[in-house]
Amino acid sequence: MLAPDTPDIPKELSDESIMLTADDASKCKKVAVQKGYWNDDFISSMVHCPSQRKAPEINRGYFARTEGVWNLIGEFLRVASPDSQIINLGAGLDTTYWRLNSSTVQCNKFVEVDFPNLTRKKMHLIESSPKLKSCLENPIFNKSEAKLHSKHYFLIGCDLQHLDVLRTELLNCGVNFDKPTLFLTECVLMYMNLSVSGDLLQFVSSNFTRPVFISYDTINMDDTFGRVMVNNLKQRQCWLHGIEGCLTSETQKQRFKKNGWKEVNVTTMWEVYEKLPSRAIIERLEFLDENELLKQLLEHYCFVIAYNGDEFNSFKLLFK
């Protein structure tokens, strides 16, 4: 069984490597958007670098991830009240708020949290882009504290290990802990020690009355393909401190259940991909000789969907 092989490297170096993966993810999403996998009118304003060709398996993988998240957010907003809240932890250069803002699906409060260095970069991109900035009502940019407040959108610079700071910042954004609140993480928990991610999950489950937590994460990391993924990340100085929670569906579930979550469902991204309505359309975009590599890749990522309370039971039926 894989153990969390974490050398004694400075936290700043590890954090910087993780932030670079956020940049890489946004670049990959931009490539897929330009290929026509999904619509995103804002990603070019957030990601300025030239696009580099990606393998069809990578594009389809990002399609499954992005469309899967979009479907989950849509289901949450359908079930929850119009006054609901979304909090994206480790948001990177994500454009989901702008896509929601330009759609018929609305949410009252959208909060993004990431390392201060990354939120400063995102603030600059937003402030310098009329297209992005025009979607915000009465924005206030606080560069010294790496945060941005507006009527519906908020950006917070905060290390997720500092839960007292996170709580204060969420309150400063006007987050109501009694309203339906969706927490979203994408490739975040896998980089956190189990004790640290456990504290975060416990913080959410114990402080919020009606929470839903959606984690896009790695899974099946203890097989041959998983070990190759781990070694590739190590070469980039990205250490999976939370790998013990990513070994199986059961280890993913237990990470949540041990920290106050009653209902936890795990679905591999291959299962998600097979059920997405627009799959038949996007498969015409690029030729793929066979699905074996794609299937293998997507079976090593998953959605963990956790909640407390019967009002969100409909999540069990998604991707089934």
mmCIF file of C-alpha atoms in Angstrom:
data_model
loop_
_atom_site.group_PDB
_atom_site.id
_atom_site.type_symbol
_atom_site.label_atom_id
_atom_site.label_comp_id
_atom_site.label_asym_id
_atom_site.label_seq_id
_atom_site.Cartn_x
_atom_site.Cartn_y
_atom_site.Cartn_z
ATOM 1 C CA MET A 1 0.000 0.000 0.000
ATOM 2 C CA LEU A 2 1.230 3.471 -0.858
ATOM 3 C CA ALA A 3 2.219 5.648 2.078
ATOM 4 C CA PRO A 4 2.304 9.446 2.035
ATOM 5 C CA ASP A 5 5.884 9.820 0.780
ATOM 6 C CA THR A 6 6.441 13.439 1.730
ATOM 7 C CA PRO A 7 10.042 14.675 1.909
ATOM 8 C CA ASP A 8 11.074 17.516 4.152
ATOM 9 C CA ILE A 9 10.702 20.335 1.632
ATOM 10 C CA PRO A 10 9.775 23.936 2.482
ATOM 11 C CA LYS A 11 6.018 24.494 2.550
ATOM 12 C CA GLU A 12 6.434 27.547 0.305
ATOM 13 C CA LEU A 13 8.005 25.407 -2.424
ATOM 14 C CA SER A 14 5.250 22.801 -2.168
ATOM 15 C CA ASP A 15 2.530 25.480 -2.252
ATOM 16 C CA GLU A 16 4.144 27.119 -5.293
ATOM 17 C CA SER A 17 4.154 23.797 -7.146
ATOM 18 C CA ILE A 18 0.486 23.278 -6.337
ATOM 19 C CA MET A 19 -0.339 26.765 -7.614
ATOM 20 C CA LEU A 20 1.385 25.905 -10.887
ATOM 21 C CA THR A 21 -0.949 22.923 -11.286
ATOM 22 C CA ALA A 22 -3.862 25.378 -11.058
ATOM 23 C CA ASP A 23 -2.357 27.315 -13.960
ATOM 24 C CA ASP A 24 -1.913 24.096 -15.920
ATOM 25 C CA ALA A 25 -5.535 23.098 -15.344
ATOM 26 C CA SER A 26 -6.782 26.454 -16.634
ATOM 27 C CA LYS A 27 -4.574 26.171 -19.731
ATOM 28 C CA CYS A 28 -5.958 22.694 -20.432
ATOM 29 C CA LYS A 29 -9.523 23.958 -20.021
ATOM 30 C CA LYS A 30 -8.811 26.757 -22.485
ATOM 31 C CA VAL A 31 -7.588 24.243 -25.072
ATOM 32 C CA ALA A 32 -10.716 22.120 -24.636
ATOM 33 C CA VAL A 33 -12.974 25.180 -24.912
ATOM 34 C CA GLN A 34 -11.269 26.240 -28.135
ATOM 35 C CA LYS A 35 -11.839 22.735 -29.490
ATOM 36 C CA GLY A 36 -15.570 23.112 -28.759
ATOM 37 C CA TYR A 37 -15.984 20.730 -25.800
ATOM 38 C CA TRP A 38 -18.028 23.293 -23.880
ATOM 39 C CA ASN A 39 -18.759 27.026 -23.998
ATOM 40 C CA ASP A 40 -16.827 29.461 -21.856
ATOM 41 C CA ASP A 41 -16.780 33.056 -23.079
ATOM 42 C CA PHE A 42 -14.524 34.157 -20.214
ATOM 43 C CA ILE A 43 -11.596 31.752 -20.074
ATOM 44 C CA SER A 44 -9.540 33.681 -22.644
ATOM 45 C CA SER A 45 -9.798 36.749 -20.400
ATOM 46 C CA MET A 46 -8.459 34.704 -17.486
ATOM 47 C CA VAL A 47 -5.823 32.635 -19.343
ATOM 48 C CA HIS A 48 -3.736 34.716 -21.757
ATOM 49 C CA CYS A 49 -1.006 32.307 -22.819
ATOM 50 C CA PRO A 50 -1.108 30.657 -26.272
ATOM 51 C CA SER A 51 -2.819 27.282 -26.347
ATOM 52 C CA GLN A 52 -0.817 24.120 -26.859
ATOM 53 C CA ARG A 53 -2.320 21.035 -28.384
ATOM 54 C CA LYS A 54 -3.476 18.364 -25.921
ATOM 55 C CA ALA A 55 -4.254 14.705 -26.501
ATOM 56 C CA PRO A 56 -7.951 13.896 -27.043
ATOM 57 C CA GLU A 57 -7.952 11.894 -23.788
ATOM 58 C CA ILE A 58 -6.907 15.008 -21.856
ATOM 59 C CA ASN A 59 -9.583 17.147 -23.524
ATOM 60 C CA ARG A 60 -12.274 14.575 -22.807
ATOM 61 C CA GLY A 61 -11.064 14.263 -19.236
ATOM 62 C CA TYR A 62 -11.436 18.000 -18.686
ATOM 63 C CA PHE A 63 -14.830 17.854 -20.382
ATOM 64 C CA ALA A 64 -15.986 15.206 -17.876
ATOM 65 C CA ARG A 65 -14.612 17.255 -14.971
ATOM 66 C CA THR A 66 -16.038 20.607 -16.052
ATOM 67 C CA GLU A 67 -19.422 19.365 -17.241
ATOM 68 C CA GLY A 68 -19.712 17.146 -14.186
ATOM 69 C CA VAL A 69 -19.142 20.098 -11.855
ATOM 70 C CA TRP A 70 -21.587 22.197 -13.902
ATOM 71 C CA ASN A 71 -24.279 19.520 -13.551
ATOM 72 C CA LEU A 72 -23.680 19.192 -9.812
ATOM 73 C CA ILE A 73 -23.877 22.950 -9.298
ATOM 74 C CA GLY A 74 -27.075 23.030 -11.344
ATOM 75 C CA GLU A 75 -28.624 20.308 -9.197
ATOM 76 C CA PHE A 76 -27.640 22.111 -6.006
ATOM 77 C CA LEU A 77 -29.165 25.379 -7.178
ATOM 78 C CA ARG A 78 -32.304 23.547 -8.326
ATOM 79 C CA VAL A 79 -32.815 21.975 -4.894
ATOM 80 C CA ALA A 80 -31.606 24.843 -2.704
ATOM 81 C CA SER A 81 -33.299 28.178 -2.262
ATOM 82 C CA PRO A 82 -32.440 31.119 -4.564
ATOM 83 C CA ASP A 83 -30.576 32.587 -1.603
ATOM 84 C CA SER A 84 -28.016 29.760 -1.599
ATOM 85 C CA GLN A 85 -24.234 30.097 -1.465
ATOM 86 C CA ILE A 86 -21.297 28.489 -3.286
ATOM 87 C CA ILE A 87 -17.806 28.448 -1.782
ATOM 88 C CA ASN A 88 -15.008 27.257 -4.081
ATOM 89 C CA LEU A 89 -11.955 26.254 -2.038
ATOM 90 C CA GLY A 90 -8.741 26.267 -4.060
ATOM 91 C CA ALA A 91 -10.478 28.002 -6.955
ATOM 92 C CA GLY A 92 -7.405 28.890 -8.994
ATOM 93 C CA LEU A 93 -8.319 30.744 -12.193
ATOM 94 C CA ASP A 94 -11.742 29.115 -12.410
ATOM 95 C CA THR A 95 -14.422 30.976 -14.398
ATOM 96 C CA THR A 96 -17.529 29.232 -13.055
ATOM 97 C CA TYR A 97 -18.903 32.397 -11.433
ATOM 98 C CA TRP A 98 -18.804 34.283 -14.735
ATOM 99 C CA ARG A 99 -20.422 31.384 -16.599
ATOM 100 C CA LEU A 100 -23.194 31.242 -13.993
ATOM 101 C CA ASN A 101 -23.638 34.999 -14.084
ATOM 102 C CA SER A 102 -24.201 34.910 -17.836
ATOM 103 C CA SER A 103 -26.641 31.978 -17.652
ATOM 104 C CA THR A 104 -30.184 31.588 -16.387
ATOM 105 C CA VAL A 105 -28.863 29.763 -13.304
ATOM 106 C CA GLN A 106 -28.104 32.172 -10.499
ATOM 107 C CA CYS A 107 -26.701 32.000 -6.991
ATOM 108 C CA ASN A 108 -26.846 34.759 -4.404
ATOM 109 C CA LYS A 109 -23.282 34.542 -3.102
ATOM 110 C CA PHE A 110 -20.211 33.013 -4.758
ATOM 111 C CA VAL A 111 -16.980 32.937 -2.742
ATOM 112 C CA GLU A 112 -13.590 31.790 -4.032
ATOM 113 C CA VAL A 113 -10.657 30.975 -1.746
ATOM 114 C CA ASP A 114 -7.032 30.272 -2.631
ATOM 115 C CA PHE A 115 -3.470 31.089 -1.644
ATOM 116 C CA PRO A 116 -2.940 34.886 -1.425
ATOM 117 C CA ASN A 117 -0.342 34.866 -4.216
ATOM 118 C CA LEU A 118 -2.848 33.274 -6.548
ATOM 119 C CA THR A 119 -5.774 35.495 -5.552
ATOM 120 C CA ARG A 120 -3.596 38.578 -6.182
ATOM 121 C CA LYS A 121 -2.949 37.292 -9.690
ATOM 122 C CA LYS A 122 -6.639 36.641 -10.240
ATOM 123 C CA MET A 123 -7.551 40.083 -8.889
ATOM 124 C CA HIS A 124 -5.183 41.670 -11.411
ATOM 125 C CA LEU A 125 -6.693 39.663 -14.258
ATOM 126 C CA ILE A 126 -10.218 40.654 -13.237
ATOM 127 C CA GLU A 127 -9.379 44.326 -12.720
ATOM 128 C CA SER A 128 -7.589 44.588 -16.069
ATOM 129 C CA SER A 129 -10.338 42.838 -18.045
ATOM 130 C CA PRO A 130 -13.471 44.898 -18.809
ATOM 131 C CA LYS A 131 -15.260 41.654 -19.690
ATOM 132 C CA LEU A 132 -14.599 40.078 -16.293
ATOM 133 C CA LYS A 133 -14.898 43.246 -14.231
ATOM 134 C CA SER A 134 -18.211 44.295 -15.808
ATOM 135 C CA CYS A 135 -19.856 41.174 -14.346
ATOM 136 C CA LEU A 136 -19.154 42.373 -10.810
ATOM 137 C CA GLU A 137 -21.407 44.853 -9.049
ATOM 138 C CA ASN A 138 -19.560 47.469 -6.979
ATOM 139 C CA PRO A 139 -16.225 45.600 -6.775
ATOM 140 C CA ILE A 140 -13.734 46.605 -4.091
ATOM 141 C CA PHE A 141 -10.153 45.436 -4.709
ATOM 142 C CA ASN A 142 -7.976 45.077 -1.612
ATOM 143 C CA LYS A 143 -4.563 44.211 -3.010
ATOM 144 C CA SER A 144 -2.697 44.363 0.285
ATOM 145 C CA GLU A 145 -4.951 41.674 1.775
ATOM 146 C CA ALA A 146 -5.358 39.765 -1.520
ATOM 147 C CA LYS A 147 -9.139 39.905 -1.517
ATOM 148 C CA LEU A 148 -11.987 41.256 -3.597
ATOM 149 C CA HIS A 149 -15.541 41.986 -2.459
ATOM 150 C CA SER A 150 -18.560 42.778 -4.633
ATOM 151 C CA LYS A 151 -22.304 42.319 -4.270
ATOM 152 C CA HIS A 152 -22.413 38.641 -5.231
ATOM 153 C CA TYR A 153 -18.802 37.592 -5.886
ATOM 154 C CA PHE A 154 -15.979 37.426 -3.336
ATOM 155 C CA LEU A 155 -12.332 36.395 -3.638
ATOM 156 C CA ILE A 156 -10.350 35.549 -0.482
ATOM 157 C CA GLY A 157 -6.625 34.961 -0.088
ATOM 158 C CA CYS A 158 -6.309 32.361 2.669
ATOM 159 C CA ASP A 159 -4.373 29.168 3.358
ATOM 160 C CA LEU A 160 -6.982 26.476 4.060
ATOM 161 C CA GLN A 161 -4.977 25.289 7.054
ATOM 162 C CA HIS A 162 -5.897 28.507 8.867
ATOM 163 C CA LEU A 163 -9.535 27.794 9.667
ATOM 164 C CA ASP A 164 -9.943 30.667 12.136
ATOM 165 C CA VAL A 165 -8.895 33.079 9.394
ATOM 166 C CA LEU A 166 -11.173 31.332 6.896
ATOM 167 C CA ARG A 167 -14.144 31.605 9.235
ATOM 168 C CA THR A 168 -13.515 35.318 9.801
ATOM 169 C CA GLU A 169 -13.144 36.001 6.087
ATOM 170 C CA LEU A 170 -16.335 34.098 5.235
ATOM 171 C CA LEU A 171 -18.232 36.125 7.836
ATOM 172 C CA ASN A 172 -16.740 39.323 6.381
ATOM 173 C CA CYS A 173 -18.186 38.254 3.007
ATOM 174 C CA GLY A 174 -21.619 37.984 4.589
ATOM 175 C CA VAL A 175 -21.762 34.190 4.357
ATOM 176 C CA ASN A 176 -24.721 32.869 6.344
ATOM 177 C CA PHE A 177 -23.855 29.556 7.987
ATOM 178 C CA ASP A 178 -27.551 28.548 8.152
ATOM 179 C CA LYS A 179 -28.283 28.817 4.421
ATOM 180 C CA PRO A 180 -27.780 26.016 1.869
ATOM 181 C CA THR A 181 -24.088 26.147 1.005
ATOM 182 C CA LEU A 182 -22.162 24.181 -1.606
ATOM 183 C CA PHE A 183 -18.450 23.694 -0.985
ATOM 184 C CA LEU A 184 -16.422 22.757 -4.031
ATOM 185 C CA THR A 185 -12.828 21.529 -4.249
ATOM 186 C CA GLU A 186 -11.008 20.339 -7.370
ATOM 187 C CA CYS A 187 -7.715 18.515 -6.836
ATOM 188 C CA VAL A 188 -7.334 20.081 -3.386
ATOM 189 C CA LEU A 189 -7.824 17.422 -0.707
ATOM 190 C CA MET A 190 -5.265 15.118 -2.336
ATOM 191 C CA TYR A 191 -2.514 17.636 -1.517
ATOM 192 C CA MET A 192 -3.519 17.985 2.153
ATOM 193 C CA ASN A 193 -2.493 15.741 5.047
ATOM 194 C CA LEU A 194 -5.460 13.705 6.255
ATOM 195 C CA SER A 195 -5.423 15.549 9.566
ATOM 196 C CA VAL A 196 -5.539 18.919 7.786
ATOM 197 C CA SER A 197 -8.257 17.947 5.310
ATOM 198 C CA GLY A 198 -10.116 16.299 8.188
ATOM 199 C CA ASP A 199 -10.075 19.572 10.131
ATOM 200 C CA LEU A 200 -11.429 21.379 7.056
ATOM 201 C CA LEU A 201 -14.225 18.845 6.539
ATOM 202 C CA GLN A 202 -15.075 18.948 10.248
ATOM 203 C CA PHE A 203 -15.138 22.750 10.161
ATOM 204 C CA VAL A 204 -17.705 22.716 7.365
ATOM 205 C CA SER A 205 -19.897 19.914 8.738
ATOM 206 C CA SER A 206 -19.999 21.373 12.267
ATOM 207 C CA ASN A 207 -20.443 25.055 11.393
ATOM 208 C CA PHE A 208 -22.864 24.942 8.458
ATOM 209 C CA THR A 209 -26.456 23.848 8.948
ATOM 210 C CA ARG A 210 -27.229 22.779 5.361
ATOM 211 C CA PRO A 211 -23.915 22.005 3.635
ATOM 212 C CA VAL A 212 -23.049 20.020 0.521
ATOM 213 C CA PHE A 213 -19.417 19.186 -0.213
ATOM 214 C CA ILE A 214 -18.246 18.174 -3.697
ATOM 215 C CA SER A 215 -14.651 17.070 -4.079
ATOM 216 C CA TYR A 216 -13.051 16.260 -7.431
ATOM 217 C CA ASP A 217 -10.117 14.119 -6.415
ATOM 218 C CA THR A 218 -7.877 11.201 -7.330
ATOM 219 C CA ILE A 219 -8.823 7.587 -6.556
ATOM 220 C CA ASN A 220 -7.346 4.094 -7.008
ATOM 221 C CA MET A 221 -3.862 5.468 -6.388
ATOM 222 C CA ASP A 222 -2.547 2.098 -5.206
ATOM 223 C CA ASP A 223 -2.517 0.352 -8.591
ATOM 224 C CA THR A 224 0.120 0.506 -11.340
ATOM 225 C CA PHE A 225 -1.485 3.414 -13.216
ATOM 226 C CA GLY A 226 -1.962 5.314 -9.957
ATOM 227 C CA ARG A 227 1.694 4.900 -9.015
ATOM 228 C CA VAL A 228 2.730 6.331 -12.383
ATOM 229 C CA MET A 229 0.496 9.363 -11.721
ATOM 230 C CA VAL A 230 2.058 9.824 -8.286
ATOM 231 C CA ASN A 231 5.598 9.635 -9.675
ATOM 232 C CA ASN A 232 4.787 12.154 -12.406
ATOM 233 C CA LEU A 233 3.523 14.593 -9.792
ATOM 234 C CA LYS A 234 6.601 14.037 -7.614
ATOM 235 C CA GLN A 235 8.814 15.062 -10.519
ATOM 236 C CA ARG A 236 6.980 18.398 -10.475
ATOM 237 C CA GLN A 237 7.488 18.740 -6.698
ATOM 238 C CA CYS A 238 3.782 18.042 -6.098
ATOM 239 C CA TRP A 239 3.470 15.679 -3.168
ATOM 240 C CA LEU A 240 0.188 13.903 -2.501
ATOM 241 C CA HIS A 241 0.128 14.397 1.263
ATOM 242 C CA GLY A 242 -3.443 13.090 1.304
ATOM 243 C CA ILE A 243 -2.817 9.946 -0.725
ATOM 244 C CA GLU A 244 -4.101 7.671 2.060
ATOM 245 C CA GLY A 245 -7.560 9.077 1.439
ATOM 246 C CA CYS A 246 -7.280 8.477 -2.310
ATOM 247 C CA LEU A 247 -6.598 4.738 -2.388
ATOM 248 C CA THR A 248 -10.142 3.427 -2.822
ATOM 249 C CA SER A 249 -13.773 4.472 -2.819
ATOM 250 C CA GLU A 250 -13.954 3.400 0.806
ATOM 251 C CA THR A 251 -10.975 5.507 1.924
ATOM 252 C CA GLN A 252 -12.567 8.493 0.199
ATOM 253 C CA LYS A 253 -15.853 7.865 2.029
ATOM 254 C CA GLN A 254 -14.210 7.358 5.409
ATOM 255 C CA ARG A 255 -12.320 10.658 5.175
ATOM 256 C CA PHE A 256 -15.709 12.399 5.125
ATOM 257 C CA LYS A 257 -17.650 10.129 7.481
ATOM 258 C CA LYS A 258 -15.029 10.468 10.200
ATOM 259 C CA ASN A 259 -15.501 14.222 10.054
ATOM 260 C CA GLY A 260 -19.232 14.667 10.445
ATOM 261 C CA TRP A 261 -20.714 13.788 7.043
ATOM 262 C CA LYS A 262 -23.646 11.363 7.118
ATOM 263 C CA GLU A 263 -24.245 10.742 3.410
ATOM 264 C CA VAL A 264 -21.188 10.227 1.170
ATOM 265 C CA ASN A 265 -21.265 8.999 -2.430
ATOM 266 C CA VAL A 266 -18.242 8.321 -4.636
ATOM 267 C CA THR A 267 -18.471 8.139 -8.436
ATOM 268 C CA THR A 268 -15.509 7.631 -10.770
ATOM 269 C CA MET A 269 -15.134 10.081 -13.619
ATOM 270 C CA TRP A 270 -15.531 7.238 -16.108
ATOM 271 C CA GLU A 271 -19.009 6.641 -14.671
ATOM 272 C CA VAL A 272 -19.678 10.372 -14.914
ATOM 273 C CA TYR A 273 -18.378 10.569 -18.483
ATOM 274 C CA GLU A 274 -20.614 7.728 -19.648
ATOM 275 C CA LYS A 275 -23.720 9.482 -18.299
ATOM 276 C CA LEU A 276 -23.133 13.047 -19.520
ATOM 277 C CA PRO A 277 -25.842 13.999 -22.063
ATOM 278 C CA SER A 278 -23.485 15.821 -24.438
ATOM 279 C CA ARG A 279 -20.960 12.995 -24.600
ATOM 280 C CA ALA A 280 -22.129 11.855 -28.074
ATOM 281 C CA ILE A 281 -21.633 15.367 -29.444
ATOM 282 C CA ILE A 282 -18.114 15.965 -28.113
ATOM 283 C CA GLU A 283 -16.905 12.548 -29.229
ATOM 284 C CA ARG A 284 -17.219 13.793 -32.809
ATOM 285 C CA LEU A 285 -14.731 16.616 -32.197
ATOM 286 C CA GLU A 286 -11.549 14.553 -32.234
ATOM 287 C CA PHE A 287 -10.753 11.054 -33.392
ATOM 288 C CA LEU A 288 -9.943 8.574 -30.644
ATOM 289 C CA ASP A 289 -8.865 5.148 -31.798
ATOM 290 C CA GLU A 290 -10.040 3.410 -28.634
ATOM 291 C CA ASN A 291 -11.315 4.329 -25.183
ATOM 292 C CA GLU A 292 -9.011 2.134 -23.126
ATOM 293 C CA LEU A 293 -6.529 4.863 -22.088
ATOM 294 C CA LEU A 294 -9.352 7.351 -21.484
ATOM 295 C CA LYS A 295 -11.197 4.809 -19.334
ATOM 296 C CA GLN A 296 -8.036 4.060 -17.373
ATOM 297 C CA LEU A 297 -7.397 7.767 -16.794
ATOM 298 C CA LEU A 298 -10.946 8.580 -15.716
ATOM 299 C CA GLU A 299 -11.101 5.604 -13.359
ATOM 300 C CA HIS A 300 -8.368 7.338 -11.346
ATOM 301 C CA TYR A 301 -10.417 10.478 -10.684
ATOM 302 C CA CYS A 302 -13.740 10.773 -8.925
ATOM 303 C CA PHE A 303 -16.424 12.983 -7.453
ATOM 304 C CA VAL A 304 -17.037 12.653 -3.739
ATOM 305 C CA ILE A 305 -20.467 14.099 -2.924
ATOM 306 C CA ALA A 306 -21.242 14.534 0.767
ATOM 307 C CA TYR A 307 -24.145 16.165 2.573
ATOM 308 C CA ASN A 308 -26.160 16.122 5.778
ATOM 309 C CA GLY A 309 -29.938 16.107 5.463
ATOM 310 C CA ASP A 310 -32.488 14.482 3.180
ATOM 311 C CA GLU A 311 -33.102 17.624 1.109
ATOM 312 C CA PHE A 312 -30.092 16.768 -1.073
ATOM 313 C CA ASN A 313 -30.888 13.093 -1.662
ATOM 314 C CA SER A 314 -31.372 13.782 -5.367
ATOM 315 C CA PHE A 315 -27.574 13.841 -5.695
ATOM 316 C CA LYS A 316 -27.689 10.048 -5.382
ATOM 317 C CA LEU A 317 -29.469 9.863 -8.739
ATOM 318 C CA LEU A 318 -26.992 11.967 -10.719
ATOM 319 C CA PHE A 319 -24.752 10.026 -13.120
ATOM 320 C CA LYS A 320 -26.757 6.827 -12.514
#
